[in-house]
Coordinates of C-alpha atoms in Angstrom, one line a residue:
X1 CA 38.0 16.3 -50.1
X2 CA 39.9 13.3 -52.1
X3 CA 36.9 12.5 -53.7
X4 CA 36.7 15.8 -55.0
X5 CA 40.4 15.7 -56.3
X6 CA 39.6 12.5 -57.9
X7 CA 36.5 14.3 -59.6
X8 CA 38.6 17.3 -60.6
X9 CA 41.6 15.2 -61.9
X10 CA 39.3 13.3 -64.5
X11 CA 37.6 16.3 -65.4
X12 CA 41.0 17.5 -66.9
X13 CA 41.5 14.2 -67.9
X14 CA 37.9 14.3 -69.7
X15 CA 39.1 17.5 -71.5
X16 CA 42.2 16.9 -72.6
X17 CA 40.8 14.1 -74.4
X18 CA 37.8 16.3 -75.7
X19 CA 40.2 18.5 -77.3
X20 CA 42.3 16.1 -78.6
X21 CA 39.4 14.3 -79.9
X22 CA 39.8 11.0 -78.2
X23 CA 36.4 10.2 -77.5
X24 CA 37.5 7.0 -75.6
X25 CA 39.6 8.4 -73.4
X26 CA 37.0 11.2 -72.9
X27 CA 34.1 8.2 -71.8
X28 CA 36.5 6.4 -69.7
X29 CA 37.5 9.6 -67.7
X30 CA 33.6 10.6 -67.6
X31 CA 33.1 7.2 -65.9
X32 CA 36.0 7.6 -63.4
X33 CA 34.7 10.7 -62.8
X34 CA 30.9 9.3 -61.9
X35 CA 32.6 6.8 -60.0
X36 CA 34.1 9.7 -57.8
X37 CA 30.9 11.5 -57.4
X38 CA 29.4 8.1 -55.9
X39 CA 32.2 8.0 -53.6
X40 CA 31.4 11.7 -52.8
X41 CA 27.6 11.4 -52.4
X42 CA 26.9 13.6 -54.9
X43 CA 24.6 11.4 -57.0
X44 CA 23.0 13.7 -59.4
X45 CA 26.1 14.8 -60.8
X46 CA 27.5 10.5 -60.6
X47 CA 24.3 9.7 -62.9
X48 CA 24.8 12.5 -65.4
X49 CA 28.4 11.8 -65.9
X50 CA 27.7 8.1 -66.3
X51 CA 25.2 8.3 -68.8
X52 CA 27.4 11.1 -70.9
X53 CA 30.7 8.0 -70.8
X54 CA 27.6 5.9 -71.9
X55 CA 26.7 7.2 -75.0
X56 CA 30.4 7.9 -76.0
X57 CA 30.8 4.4 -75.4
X58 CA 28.0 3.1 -77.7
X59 CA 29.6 6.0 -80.5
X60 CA 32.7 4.8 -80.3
X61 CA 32.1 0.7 -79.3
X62 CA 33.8 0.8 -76.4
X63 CA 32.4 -2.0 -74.3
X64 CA 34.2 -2.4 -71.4
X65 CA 33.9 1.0 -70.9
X66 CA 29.8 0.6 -71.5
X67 CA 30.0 -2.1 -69.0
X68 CA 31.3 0.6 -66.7
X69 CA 29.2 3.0 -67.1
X70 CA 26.2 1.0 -66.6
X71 CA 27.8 0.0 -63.1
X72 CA 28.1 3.1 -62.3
X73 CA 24.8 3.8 -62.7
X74 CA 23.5 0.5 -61.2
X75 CA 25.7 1.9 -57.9
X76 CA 23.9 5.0 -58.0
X77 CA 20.4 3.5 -58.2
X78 CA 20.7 1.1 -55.8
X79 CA 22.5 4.0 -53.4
X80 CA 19.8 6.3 -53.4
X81 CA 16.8 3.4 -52.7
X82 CA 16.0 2.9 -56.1
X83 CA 16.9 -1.1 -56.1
X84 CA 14.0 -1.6 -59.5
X85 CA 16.1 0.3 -61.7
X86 CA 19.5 -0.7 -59.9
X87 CA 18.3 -4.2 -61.1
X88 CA 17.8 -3.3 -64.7
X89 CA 21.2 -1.9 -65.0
X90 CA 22.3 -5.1 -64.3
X91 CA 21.2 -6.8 -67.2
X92 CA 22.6 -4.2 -69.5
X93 CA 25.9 -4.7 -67.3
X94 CA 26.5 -8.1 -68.0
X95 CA 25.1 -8.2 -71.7
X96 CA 27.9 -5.6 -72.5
X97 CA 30.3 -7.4 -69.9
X98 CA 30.1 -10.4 -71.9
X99 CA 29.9 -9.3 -75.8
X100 CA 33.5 -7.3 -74.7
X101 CA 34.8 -10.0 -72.9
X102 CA 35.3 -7.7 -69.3
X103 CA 34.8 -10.2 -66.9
X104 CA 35.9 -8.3 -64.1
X105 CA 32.8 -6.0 -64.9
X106 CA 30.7 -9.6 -65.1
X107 CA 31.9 -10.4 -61.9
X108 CA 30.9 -7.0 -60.6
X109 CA 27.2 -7.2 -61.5
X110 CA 27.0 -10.7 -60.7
X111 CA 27.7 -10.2 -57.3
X112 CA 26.1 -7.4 -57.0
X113 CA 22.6 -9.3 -58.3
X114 CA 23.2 -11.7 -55.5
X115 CA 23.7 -8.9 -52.8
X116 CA 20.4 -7.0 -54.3
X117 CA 18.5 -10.5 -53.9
X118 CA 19.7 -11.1 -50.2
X119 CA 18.0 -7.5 -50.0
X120 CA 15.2 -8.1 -50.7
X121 CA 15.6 -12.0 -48.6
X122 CA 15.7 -14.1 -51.6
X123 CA 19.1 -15.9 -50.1
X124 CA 18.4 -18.7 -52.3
X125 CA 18.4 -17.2 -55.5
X126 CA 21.7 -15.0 -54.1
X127 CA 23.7 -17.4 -53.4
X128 CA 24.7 -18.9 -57.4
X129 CA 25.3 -15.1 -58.5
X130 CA 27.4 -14.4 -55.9
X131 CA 29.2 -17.8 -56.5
X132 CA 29.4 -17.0 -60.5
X133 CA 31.1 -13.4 -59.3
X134 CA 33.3 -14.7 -56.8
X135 CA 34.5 -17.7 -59.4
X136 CA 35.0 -14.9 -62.2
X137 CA 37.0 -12.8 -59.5
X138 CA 38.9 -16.2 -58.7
X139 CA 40.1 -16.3 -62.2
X140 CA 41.1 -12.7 -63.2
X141 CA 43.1 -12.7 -59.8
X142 CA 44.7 -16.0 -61.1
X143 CA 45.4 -14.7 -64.3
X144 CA 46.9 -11.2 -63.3
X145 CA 49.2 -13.2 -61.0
X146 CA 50.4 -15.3 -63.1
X147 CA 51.3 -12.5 -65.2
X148 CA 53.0 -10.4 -62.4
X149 CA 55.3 -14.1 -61.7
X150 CA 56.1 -14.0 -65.4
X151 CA 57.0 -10.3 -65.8

């Protein structure tokens, strides 16, 4: 049931921001709101609200919430068996990670390569992406505590 308020909260959110014409805030509530449904189980719904934040993204050149998206959706393949397509998505994850500068996105689908290839028993081939995400991780942590001391 929390899952389901989460869904239902950033589906107001997601209208508001419709009406108001904020087409940014509208992806990056359609993205919470797939990120909810995979929390939920409800995968269908997870992938069709990802891939509508998606293409507000490109309209609008939001990257980070691009990167996202395509998370989202590389979640929701990889949930339902479909590890192929899971592995696209995270191409386009970190191409978008990277040209907006969203490492914590990078560091998502990094590890996430790494767990996908210790899948599938390729633990050698694992073990630098997961190294790469955790180093990423490493930093962002560093950096948002540094800016917690200093606030």
């Amino acid at each position: 049931a929390r899952f389901q308020n989460d869904v239902g909260s950033e589906g107001h959110m997601a209208a508001h921001a419709r009406l108001a014409g904020d087409r940014e805030r509208e992806a990056r509530a359609l993205v919470g709101m797939g990120r909810a449904s995979v929390r939920e189980h409800n995968f269908d719904r997870g992938l069709a609200e990802s891939y509508q934040a998606i293409e507000i993204a490109r309209e609008v050149d939001a990257k980070p919430i691009l990167a996202s998206g395509y998370y989202t959706t590389v979640l929701l393949h990889t949930a339902t068996g479909r590890l192929d397509k899971g592995e696209e998505g995270i191409d386009l994850v970190l191409t978008t990670s990277r040209a907006g500068s969203d490492v914590v996105h990078q560091s998502y689908a990094l590890t996430f390569a790494g767990r996908l290839k210790n899948w599938r028993g390729e633990y050698t081939e694992a073990l630098p992406l997961q190294a790469e995400g955790l180093r990423l991780a490493r930093e962002v942590l560093s950096a948002l505590s540094a800016v917690v001391v200093n606030w």
